[in-house]
Amino acid sequence: MCGIAGSNNRERAYMLYQSNLDRGYYSSGSIVLDDLGMWVCEKTQGKFRNLAEPACVPGIHTEAKYFLYHSRGPTTETKEFNEVNNHPFFYGDWIVAHNGIISNFEKLGKEHFSNENFEGRTDSCIIPRILDLFGLQGLSKLEGTLAIWAYNIRTKNTFIARNSCTLYANTNTGDFCSTMFDESVMLDEGAIYLIVDNKRIVKDSTFKTKSPYFIL
């Protein structure tokens, strides 16, 4: 079980990230965005141990506008730290971090990405590929459970969505987290939300959910 979190305030984002650590922290990942849509990614084994991590990067952290975090509890493959199998995942125009289990990821890989070898890969890696191929409605093709944040490099938009996984948000501040926090509400299942100007969270569209599981 994993956790995702985000905020336009660095201290608050780190606090929300910490609240997810009891869900697992075999590894951690983070994306920092600036107001021009530039971004810096960092992945590490274990957890980010203080607010100074991810390490400050001159030219972006001083102008940072939004902080996205992921903490990972592996469920589908050997517990070995490998950046290829650690969140966030990159493909085409998309950067994605995921909590949940995608039960049909091998099937989707064979159908749509037959030139790639998915042996030993974690299920989450299929999500940005599906988004790049089908757009946000590609979420309807995923069977299983998910809570995600997804950043589009080209449009510079950040989206969050859930299906049979917990995902809470304060829609007035732009904060979200896998665990409940003050003044947060559970986001609607099967809804895709857009983070507007890093300050508000609004419902953008919906997708058809396919999940045989209970909430994770």
PDB file of C-alpha atoms in Angstrom:
ATOM      1  CA  MET A   1       0.000   0.000   0.000  1.00  0.00           C
ATOM      2  CA  CYS A   2       1.320   3.419  -0.966  1.00  0.00           C
ATOM      3  CA  GLY A   3       0.475   7.041  -0.287  1.00  0.00           C
ATOM      4  CA  ILE A   4       0.322  10.207  -2.393  1.00  0.00           C
ATOM      5  CA  ALA A   5       0.214  13.826  -1.275  1.00  0.00           C
ATOM      6  CA  GLY A   6       0.533  17.338  -2.652  1.00  0.00           C
ATOM      7  CA  SER A   7       0.391  20.987  -1.647  1.00  0.00           C
ATOM      8  CA  ASN A   8       1.514  24.438  -2.799  1.00  0.00           C
ATOM      9  CA  ASN A   9       3.211  24.877   0.591  1.00  0.00           C
ATOM     10  CA  ARG A  10       6.443  22.958   1.121  1.00  0.00           C
ATOM     11  CA  GLU A  11       6.011  22.444   4.870  1.00  0.00           C
ATOM     12  CA  ARG A  12       2.398  21.322   4.470  1.00  0.00           C
ATOM     13  CA  ALA A  13       3.292  18.968   1.608  1.00  0.00           C
ATOM     14  CA  TYR A  14       5.992  17.350   3.726  1.00  0.00           C
ATOM     15  CA  MET A  15       3.591  17.006   6.661  1.00  0.00           C
ATOM     16  CA  LEU A  16       1.026  15.291   4.417  1.00  0.00           C
ATOM     17  CA  TYR A  17       3.733  13.020   3.026  1.00  0.00           C
ATOM     18  CA  GLN A  18       4.716  12.051   6.579  1.00  0.00           C
ATOM     19  CA  SER A  19       1.104  11.198   7.429  1.00  0.00           C
ATOM     20  CA  ASN A  20       1.246   8.506   4.710  1.00  0.00           C
ATOM     21  CA  LEU A  21       4.372   6.762   5.972  1.00  0.00           C
ATOM     22  CA  ASP A  22       2.489   4.141   7.973  1.00  0.00           C
ATOM     23  CA  ARG A  23       1.144   2.948   4.604  1.00  0.00           C
ATOM     24  CA  GLY A  24       4.690   2.022   3.568  1.00  0.00           C
ATOM     25  CA  TYR A  25       7.953   3.780   2.788  1.00  0.00           C
ATOM     26  CA  TYR A  26      10.178   1.232   1.132  1.00  0.00           C
ATOM     27  CA  SER A  27      10.963   4.090  -1.226  1.00  0.00           C
ATOM     28  CA  SER A  28       9.869   7.675  -1.789  1.00  0.00           C
ATOM     29  CA  GLY A  29       9.556   9.999  -4.735  1.00  0.00           C
ATOM     30  CA  SER A  30       8.874  13.678  -5.246  1.00  0.00           C
ATOM     31  CA  ILE A  31       8.238  16.201  -7.991  1.00  0.00           C
ATOM     32  CA  VAL A  32       8.717  19.929  -7.424  1.00  0.00           C
ATOM     33  CA  LEU A  33       7.059  22.290  -9.932  1.00  0.00           C
ATOM     34  CA  ASP A  34       7.762  25.950 -10.560  1.00  0.00           C
ATOM     35  CA  ASP A  35       5.466  28.594 -12.025  1.00  0.00           C
ATOM     36  CA  LEU A  36       6.860  28.053 -15.535  1.00  0.00           C
ATOM     37  CA  GLY A  37       6.062  24.348 -15.527  1.00  0.00           C
ATOM     38  CA  MET A  38       9.662  23.295 -14.942  1.00  0.00           C
ATOM     39  CA  TRP A  39      10.071  20.336 -12.652  1.00  0.00           C
ATOM     40  CA  VAL A  40      12.640  18.411 -10.652  1.00  0.00           C
ATOM     41  CA  CYS A  41      12.231  14.760  -9.652  1.00  0.00           C
ATOM     42  CA  GLU A  42      13.951  12.880  -6.845  1.00  0.00           C
ATOM     43  CA  LYS A  43      13.655   9.218  -5.839  1.00  0.00           C
ATOM     44  CA  THR A  44      15.203   7.590  -2.791  1.00  0.00           C
ATOM     45  CA  GLN A  45      15.193   4.306  -0.943  1.00  0.00           C
ATOM     46  CA  GLY A  46      13.316   4.600   2.342  1.00  0.00           C
ATOM     47  CA  LYS A  47      11.854   7.948   3.287  1.00  0.00           C
ATOM     48  CA  PHE A  48      12.727  11.610   2.959  1.00  0.00           C
ATOM     49  CA  ARG A  49      14.017  12.244   6.479  1.00  0.00           C
ATOM     50  CA  ASN A  50      13.566  15.987   6.740  1.00  0.00           C
ATOM     51  CA  LEU A  51      12.127  19.000   4.997  1.00  0.00           C
ATOM     52  CA  ALA A  52      15.420  19.658   3.194  1.00  0.00           C
ATOM     53  CA  GLU A  53      14.826  16.534   1.117  1.00  0.00           C
ATOM     54  CA  PRO A  54      14.456  16.403  -1.822  1.00  0.00           C
ATOM     55  CA  ALA A  55      17.689  18.355  -2.076  1.00  0.00           C
ATOM     56  CA  CYS A  56      17.270  21.998  -3.056  1.00  0.00           C
ATOM     57  CA  VAL A  57      17.983  22.600  -6.725  1.00  0.00           C
ATOM     58  CA  PRO A  58      19.093  26.157  -7.608  1.00  0.00           C
ATOM     59  CA  GLY A  59      16.784  27.903 -10.021  1.00  0.00           C
ATOM     60  CA  ILE A  60      13.659  25.914  -9.261  1.00  0.00           C
ATOM     61  CA  HIS A  61      13.179  25.311  -5.553  1.00  0.00           C
ATOM     62  CA  THR A  62      13.440  29.022  -4.843  1.00  0.00           C
ATOM     63  CA  GLU A  63      10.526  29.554  -7.244  1.00  0.00           C
ATOM     64  CA  ALA A  64       8.682  26.333  -6.401  1.00  0.00           C
ATOM     65  CA  LYS A  65       4.911  26.501  -6.650  1.00  0.00           C
ATOM     66  CA  TYR A  66       3.756  22.939  -5.963  1.00  0.00           C
ATOM     67  CA  PHE A  67       5.139  19.838  -4.229  1.00  0.00           C
ATOM     68  CA  LEU A  68       4.057  16.286  -5.097  1.00  0.00           C
ATOM     69  CA  TYR A  69       5.054  13.296  -2.960  1.00  0.00           C
ATOM     70  CA  HIS A  70       4.774   9.510  -3.077  1.00  0.00           C
ATOM     71  CA  SER A  71       5.622   6.892  -0.436  1.00  0.00           C
ATOM     72  CA  ARG A  72       5.764   3.299  -1.609  1.00  0.00           C
ATOM     73  CA  GLY A  73       4.860  -0.065  -0.100  1.00  0.00           C
ATOM     74  CA  PRO A  74       5.575  -2.615  -2.882  1.00  0.00           C
ATOM     75  CA  THR A  75       2.859  -5.168  -3.597  1.00  0.00           C
ATOM     76  CA  THR A  76       3.653  -6.782  -6.933  1.00  0.00           C
ATOM     77  CA  GLU A  77       7.364  -7.469  -7.224  1.00  0.00           C
ATOM     78  CA  THR A  78      10.562  -8.239  -5.310  1.00  0.00           C
ATOM     79  CA  LYS A  79      11.427  -5.609  -2.738  1.00  0.00           C
ATOM     80  CA  GLU A  80      14.586  -4.321  -4.353  1.00  0.00           C
ATOM     81  CA  PHE A  81      15.235  -0.637  -4.803  1.00  0.00           C
ATOM     82  CA  ASN A  82      15.368   0.083  -8.504  1.00  0.00           C
ATOM     83  CA  GLU A  83      14.596   3.521  -9.891  1.00  0.00           C
ATOM     84  CA  VAL A  84      12.835   1.942 -12.870  1.00  0.00           C
ATOM     85  CA  ASN A  85      10.226   0.432 -10.526  1.00  0.00           C
ATOM     86  CA  ASN A  86       9.888   3.383  -8.175  1.00  0.00           C
ATOM     87  CA  HIS A  87       7.451   6.254  -8.397  1.00  0.00           C
ATOM     88  CA  PRO A  88       6.941   8.599 -10.084  1.00  0.00           C
ATOM     89  CA  PHE A  89       6.796   7.015 -13.538  1.00  0.00           C
ATOM     90  CA  PHE A  90       7.510   8.892 -16.771  1.00  0.00           C
ATOM     91  CA  TYR A  91       6.203   8.242 -20.266  1.00  0.00           C
ATOM     92  CA  GLY A  92       5.572  10.653 -23.125  1.00  0.00           C
ATOM     93  CA  ASP A  93       3.876  13.782 -21.782  1.00  0.00           C
ATOM     94  CA  TRP A  94       3.018  12.256 -18.394  1.00  0.00           C
ATOM     95  CA  ILE A  95       4.515  11.863 -14.919  1.00  0.00           C
ATOM     96  CA  VAL A  96       2.423   9.680 -12.594  1.00  0.00           C
ATOM     97  CA  ALA A  97       2.507   8.365  -9.017  1.00  0.00           C
ATOM     98  CA  HIS A  98       0.044   5.678  -7.957  1.00  0.00           C
ATOM     99  CA  ASN A  99      -1.456   3.928  -4.952  1.00  0.00           C
ATOM    100  CA  GLY A 100      -3.308   0.694  -5.687  1.00  0.00           C
ATOM    101  CA  ILE A 101      -3.117  -2.418  -7.854  1.00  0.00           C
ATOM    102  CA  ILE A 102      -3.628  -2.531 -11.640  1.00  0.00           C
ATOM    103  CA  SER A 103      -4.598  -6.153 -12.254  1.00  0.00           C
ATOM    104  CA  ASN A 104      -4.632  -5.945 -16.073  1.00  0.00           C
ATOM    105  CA  PHE A 105      -1.351  -4.119 -16.610  1.00  0.00           C
ATOM    106  CA  GLU A 106       0.332  -7.061 -18.367  1.00  0.00           C
ATOM    107  CA  LYS A 107      -2.652  -7.447 -20.686  1.00  0.00           C
ATOM    108  CA  LEU A 108      -2.620  -3.741 -21.522  1.00  0.00           C
ATOM    109  CA  GLY A 109       1.111  -3.893 -22.102  1.00  0.00           C
ATOM    110  CA  LYS A 110       0.789  -6.734 -24.594  1.00  0.00           C
ATOM    111  CA  GLU A 111      -2.147  -5.098 -26.390  1.00  0.00           C
ATOM    112  CA  HIS A 112      -0.793  -1.576 -26.755  1.00  0.00           C
ATOM    113  CA  PHE A 113       2.969  -1.687 -26.095  1.00  0.00           C
ATOM    114  CA  SER A 114       4.055  -5.009 -27.574  1.00  0.00           C
ATOM    115  CA  ASN A 115       7.500  -3.612 -28.403  1.00  0.00           C
ATOM    116  CA  GLU A 116       8.276  -3.194 -24.686  1.00  0.00           C
ATOM    117  CA  ASN A 117       9.381  -5.819 -22.189  1.00  0.00           C
ATOM    118  CA  PHE A 118       7.348  -5.587 -18.966  1.00  0.00           C
ATOM    119  CA  GLU A 119       8.930  -8.568 -17.223  1.00  0.00           C
ATOM    120  CA  GLY A 120       9.828  -7.601 -13.664  1.00  0.00           C
ATOM    121  CA  ARG A 121       8.111  -4.226 -13.963  1.00  0.00           C
ATOM    122  CA  THR A 122       5.630  -2.933 -11.438  1.00  0.00           C
ATOM    123  CA  ASP A 123       1.996  -2.499 -12.464  1.00  0.00           C
ATOM    124  CA  SER A 124       2.006   1.280 -11.985  1.00  0.00           C
ATOM    125  CA  CYS A 125       4.305   1.818 -14.972  1.00  0.00           C
ATOM    126  CA  ILE A 126       1.392   1.186 -17.340  1.00  0.00           C
ATOM    127  CA  ILE A 127      -0.578   4.247 -16.179  1.00  0.00           C
ATOM    128  CA  PRO A 128       1.416   7.055 -17.867  1.00  0.00           C
ATOM    129  CA  ARG A 129       1.605   4.934 -21.023  1.00  0.00           C
ATOM    130  CA  ILE A 130      -2.175   4.567 -21.112  1.00  0.00           C
ATOM    131  CA  LEU A 131      -2.632   8.293 -20.425  1.00  0.00           C
ATOM    132  CA  ASP A 132      -0.220   9.166 -23.222  1.00  0.00           C
ATOM    133  CA  LEU A 133      -2.067   6.912 -25.653  1.00  0.00           C
ATOM    134  CA  PHE A 134      -5.691   7.610 -24.680  1.00  0.00           C
ATOM    135  CA  GLY A 135      -5.674  10.757 -22.549  1.00  0.00           C
ATOM    136  CA  LEU A 136      -7.367  10.932 -19.184  1.00  0.00           C
ATOM    137  CA  GLN A 137     -10.219   8.712 -20.373  1.00  0.00           C
ATOM    138  CA  GLY A 138      -7.619   5.953 -20.556  1.00  0.00           C
ATOM    139  CA  LEU A 139      -8.187   5.533 -16.811  1.00  0.00           C
ATOM    140  CA  SER A 140     -11.362   3.656 -17.787  1.00  0.00           C
ATOM    141  CA  LYS A 141      -9.182   0.912 -19.265  1.00  0.00           C
ATOM    142  CA  LEU A 142      -7.470   0.194 -15.943  1.00  0.00           C
ATOM    143  CA  GLU A 143      -8.850  -2.696 -13.899  1.00  0.00           C
ATOM    144  CA  GLY A 144      -8.136  -2.743 -10.192  1.00  0.00           C
ATOM    145  CA  THR A 145      -7.632   0.135  -7.775  1.00  0.00           C
ATOM    146  CA  LEU A 146      -5.983   3.499  -7.990  1.00  0.00           C
ATOM    147  CA  ALA A 147      -5.365   6.865  -6.471  1.00  0.00           C
ATOM    148  CA  ILE A 148      -3.027   8.942  -8.619  1.00  0.00           C
ATOM    149  CA  TRP A 149      -1.509  12.288  -9.216  1.00  0.00           C
ATOM    150  CA  ALA A 150      -0.626  12.881 -12.848  1.00  0.00           C
ATOM    151  CA  TYR A 151       1.319  15.834 -14.249  1.00  0.00           C
ATOM    152  CA  ASN A 152       1.216  16.644 -17.967  1.00  0.00           C
ATOM    153  CA  ILE A 153       4.544  18.064 -19.102  1.00  0.00           C
ATOM    154  CA  ARG A 154       3.094  19.648 -22.236  1.00  0.00           C
ATOM    155  CA  THR A 155      -0.001  21.362 -20.765  1.00  0.00           C
ATOM    156  CA  LYS A 156       1.568  21.880 -17.312  1.00  0.00           C
ATOM    157  CA  ASN A 157      -1.637  20.609 -15.678  1.00  0.00           C
ATOM    158  CA  THR A 158      -1.795  18.427 -12.575  1.00  0.00           C
ATOM    159  CA  PHE A 159      -4.659  15.966 -12.076  1.00  0.00           C
ATOM    160  CA  ILE A 160      -5.720  13.652  -9.242  1.00  0.00           C
ATOM    161  CA  ALA A 161      -8.220  10.790  -9.324  1.00  0.00           C
ATOM    162  CA  ARG A 162      -9.262   7.715  -7.384  1.00  0.00           C
ATOM    163  CA  ASN A 163     -11.001   4.356  -7.788  1.00  0.00           C
ATOM    164  CA  SER A 164     -11.436   2.149  -4.678  1.00  0.00           C
ATOM    165  CA  CYS A 165      -8.518   3.866  -2.928  1.00  0.00           C
ATOM    166  CA  THR A 166      -8.684   6.668  -0.402  1.00  0.00           C
ATOM    167  CA  LEU A 167      -7.924  10.202  -1.552  1.00  0.00           C
ATOM    168  CA  TYR A 168      -8.773  13.275   0.528  1.00  0.00           C
ATOM    169  CA  ALA A 169      -8.471  16.939  -0.398  1.00  0.00           C
ATOM    170  CA  ASN A 170      -9.115  20.474   0.725  1.00  0.00           C
ATOM    171  CA  THR A 171     -10.517  21.802  -2.542  1.00  0.00           C
ATOM    172  CA  ASN A 172     -10.039  25.427  -1.417  1.00  0.00           C
ATOM    173  CA  THR A 173      -6.297  25.169  -0.762  1.00  0.00           C
ATOM    174  CA  GLY A 174      -5.109  22.625  -3.325  1.00  0.00           C
ATOM    175  CA  ASP A 175      -3.920  20.139  -0.699  1.00  0.00           C
ATOM    176  CA  PHE A 176      -4.523  16.400  -1.110  1.00  0.00           C
ATOM    177  CA  CYS A 177      -3.429  13.219   0.640  1.00  0.00           C
ATOM    178  CA  SER A 178      -4.152   9.479   0.837  1.00  0.00           C
ATOM    179  CA  THR A 179      -4.930   9.894   4.543  1.00  0.00           C
ATOM    180  CA  MET A 180      -7.516  12.210   6.070  1.00  0.00           C
ATOM    181  CA  PHE A 181      -6.354  15.610   7.311  1.00  0.00           C
ATOM    182  CA  ASP A 182      -7.992  18.700   8.808  1.00  0.00           C
ATOM    183  CA  GLU A 183     -10.744  20.260   6.658  1.00  0.00           C
ATOM    184  CA  SER A 184     -10.388  17.537   4.028  1.00  0.00           C
ATOM    185  CA  VAL A 185     -13.117  15.566   2.252  1.00  0.00           C
ATOM    186  CA  MET A 186     -13.024  12.264   0.369  1.00  0.00           C
ATOM    187  CA  LEU A 187     -12.939  12.933  -3.373  1.00  0.00           C
ATOM    188  CA  ASP A 188     -15.575  11.312  -5.564  1.00  0.00           C
ATOM    189  CA  GLU A 189     -14.750   7.918  -6.988  1.00  0.00           C
ATOM    190  CA  GLY A 190     -14.449   7.913 -10.777  1.00  0.00           C
ATOM    191  CA  ALA A 191     -13.899  11.673 -10.938  1.00  0.00           C
ATOM    192  CA  ILE A 192     -10.842  13.401 -12.400  1.00  0.00           C
ATOM    193  CA  TYR A 193      -9.858  16.600 -10.606  1.00  0.00           C
ATOM    194  CA  LEU A 194      -7.710  19.442 -11.904  1.00  0.00           C
ATOM    195  CA  ILE A 195      -5.478  21.456  -9.582  1.00  0.00           C
ATOM    196  CA  VAL A 196      -6.054  25.066 -10.693  1.00  0.00           C
ATOM    197  CA  ASP A 197      -3.236  27.604 -10.220  1.00  0.00           C
ATOM    198  CA  ASN A 198      -1.875  25.269  -7.523  1.00  0.00           C
ATOM    199  CA  LYS A 199      -4.550  26.663  -5.181  1.00  0.00           C
ATOM    200  CA  ARG A 200      -7.918  25.031  -5.943  1.00  0.00           C
ATOM    201  CA  ILE A 201      -9.085  21.544  -6.842  1.00  0.00           C
ATOM    202  CA  VAL A 202     -12.030  21.309  -9.239  1.00  0.00           C
ATOM    203  CA  LYS A 203     -13.789  18.370 -10.865  1.00  0.00           C
ATOM    204  CA  ASP A 204     -12.704  18.199 -14.504  1.00  0.00           C
ATOM    205  CA  SER A 205     -14.317  15.001 -15.875  1.00  0.00           C
ATOM    206  CA  THR A 206     -15.230  11.425 -14.987  1.00  0.00           C
ATOM    207  CA  PHE A 207     -14.124   7.936 -15.984  1.00  0.00           C
ATOM    208  CA  LYS A 208     -15.674   4.475 -15.770  1.00  0.00           C
ATOM    209  CA  THR A 209     -14.231   2.503 -12.865  1.00  0.00           C
ATOM    210  CA  LYS A 210     -13.440  -1.210 -12.946  1.00  0.00           C
ATOM    211  CA  SER A 211     -12.608  -2.576  -9.522  1.00  0.00           C
ATOM    212  CA  PRO A 212     -13.434  -5.853  -7.746  1.00  0.00           C
ATOM    213  CA  TYR A 213     -11.595  -4.718  -4.628  1.00  0.00           C
ATOM    214  CA  PHE A 214     -12.335  -2.943  -1.369  1.00  0.00           C
ATOM    215  CA  ILE A 215     -10.918   0.484  -0.615  1.00  0.00           C
ATOM    216  CA  LEU A 216      -7.139   0.519   0.014  1.00  0.00           C
TER     217      LEU A 216
END
